[in-house]
Amino acid sequence: LTWMFAAVSTLEPAVVHLETAQRTYSAEMWREPALTPLVDTVRKRLDALERVVGRNEWLEGRFTVGDLLMVQVLRRLEGTKLLSAFPSLVGLVERGMARSGFQRAFAAQQETWRR
């Protein structure tokens, strides 16, 4: 349960705040200085998570719903320099997305939005 809450209440809000600011301030001259503290916050949280994942294949040593939620949050950063700087997290995302449970949950989510 701890990792479920960490994903949705610690990491995801910081990631969403950064995403929103990047879109909102895209044309502003002062964009980069405004984004710096947001990037730093996400990076600190990723660094802490990297230290945990670097020792384990999964957050709790076995695949749990916490991994499922964390992978979904981390996917928001795919293709960014932020995520690519953390190889253990990239691996977590890849392992998580390869799981049939993740694929089923993601397909069900997509189906919900198609309706």
Coordinates of C-alpha atoms in Angstrom, one line a residue:
L1 CA 0.0 0.0 0.0
T2 CA 2.8 2.4 0.7
W3 CA 4.0 2.5 -2.9
M4 CA 0.4 3.1 -4.1
F5 CA 0.2 6.2 -2.0
A6 CA 3.7 7.3 -2.9
A7 CA 2.9 7.1 -6.6
V8 CA -0.4 9.0 -6.5
S9 CA 0.3 11.5 -3.7
T10 CA 4.1 12.2 -3.9
L11 CA 5.4 11.6 -7.4
E12 CA 2.3 12.1 -9.6
P13 CA 1.4 15.6 -8.3
A14 CA 4.9 16.8 -8.9
V15 CA 5.0 15.3 -12.4
V16 CA 1.6 16.8 -13.3
H17 CA 2.6 20.2 -12.0
L18 CA 5.7 20.2 -14.2
E19 CA 3.7 19.0 -17.2
T20 CA 1.1 21.7 -16.7
A21 CA 3.7 24.4 -16.3
Q22 CA 5.6 23.3 -19.4
R23 CA 2.5 23.6 -21.5
T24 CA 1.2 26.8 -19.8
Y25 CA 4.5 28.7 -20.0
S26 CA 5.6 27.3 -23.4
A27 CA 5.8 30.8 -25.0
E28 CA 7.1 32.8 -22.1
M29 CA 10.6 34.2 -22.0
W30 CA 10.8 33.4 -18.3
R31 CA 9.8 29.7 -18.8
E32 CA 13.1 28.0 -17.9
P33 CA 13.7 29.8 -14.6
A34 CA 10.1 29.2 -13.6
L35 CA 10.4 25.4 -14.4
T36 CA 13.7 24.9 -12.6
P37 CA 12.2 24.4 -9.1
L38 CA 9.6 22.0 -10.5
V39 CA 12.2 20.0 -12.4
D40 CA 14.3 19.9 -9.2
T41 CA 11.3 18.6 -7.2
V42 CA 10.6 15.8 -9.7
R43 CA 14.3 14.9 -9.9
K44 CA 14.6 14.6 -6.1
R45 CA 11.7 12.3 -6.0
L46 CA 13.0 10.2 -8.9
D47 CA 16.4 10.0 -7.2
A48 CA 14.9 8.7 -4.0
L49 CA 12.9 6.2 -6.0
E50 CA 15.9 5.2 -8.0
R51 CA 17.8 4.2 -4.8
V52 CA 14.9 1.8 -3.9
V53 CA 14.5 0.3 -7.3
G54 CA 18.2 0.0 -7.9
R55 CA 18.3 -2.6 -5.2
N56 CA 15.2 -4.5 -6.3
E57 CA 13.5 -5.7 -9.4
W58 CA 10.2 -4.4 -7.9
L59 CA 9.4 -1.9 -5.2
E60 CA 8.5 -4.5 -2.6
G61 CA 10.7 -7.3 -4.0
R62 CA 7.7 -8.8 -5.9
F63 CA 5.3 -7.2 -8.4
T64 CA 2.4 -5.5 -6.6
V65 CA -0.3 -2.9 -7.4
G66 CA 2.2 -0.3 -6.1
D67 CA 4.5 -1.1 -9.1
L68 CA 1.5 -0.9 -11.4
L69 CA 0.6 2.6 -10.2
M70 CA 4.2 3.7 -10.1
V71 CA 4.8 2.5 -13.7
Q72 CA 1.8 4.4 -14.8
V73 CA 3.0 7.6 -13.2
L74 CA 6.6 7.2 -14.5
R75 CA 5.2 6.6 -18.0
R76 CA 4.3 10.3 -18.1
L77 CA 8.0 11.1 -18.2
E78 CA 8.9 8.6 -21.0
G79 CA 11.1 10.2 -23.5
T80 CA 12.3 13.0 -21.2
K81 CA 15.8 13.6 -20.0
L82 CA 14.4 13.4 -16.5
L83 CA 13.4 9.7 -16.7
S84 CA 16.3 8.7 -18.9
A85 CA 18.8 9.8 -16.2
F86 CA 17.5 7.1 -13.9
P87 CA 18.2 3.7 -15.5
S88 CA 16.6 1.6 -12.7
L89 CA 13.4 3.5 -13.2
V90 CA 13.5 3.1 -17.0
G91 CA 13.9 -0.7 -16.3
L92 CA 11.0 -0.6 -13.9
V93 CA 8.8 1.0 -16.5
E94 CA 9.9 -1.5 -19.1
R95 CA 9.4 -4.5 -16.8
G96 CA 6.0 -3.2 -15.6
M97 CA 4.7 -2.5 -19.1
A98 CA 5.7 -6.0 -20.2
R99 CA 3.5 -7.6 -17.5
S100 CA 0.2 -9.0 -18.7
G101 CA -1.6 -7.4 -15.7
F102 CA -0.3 -4.0 -16.7
Q103 CA -1.3 -4.6 -20.3
R104 CA -4.8 -5.7 -19.3
A105 CA -5.3 -2.7 -17.0
F106 CA -4.0 -0.2 -19.6
A107 CA -6.3 -1.7 -22.3
A108 CA -9.3 -1.5 -19.9
Q109 CA -8.4 2.2 -19.2
Q110 CA -8.2 2.9 -22.9
E111 CA -11.5 1.2 -23.6
T112 CA -13.2 3.3 -20.9
W113 CA -12.0 6.5 -22.6
R114 CA -13.1 5.3 -26.0
R115 CA -16.7 4.9 -24.9

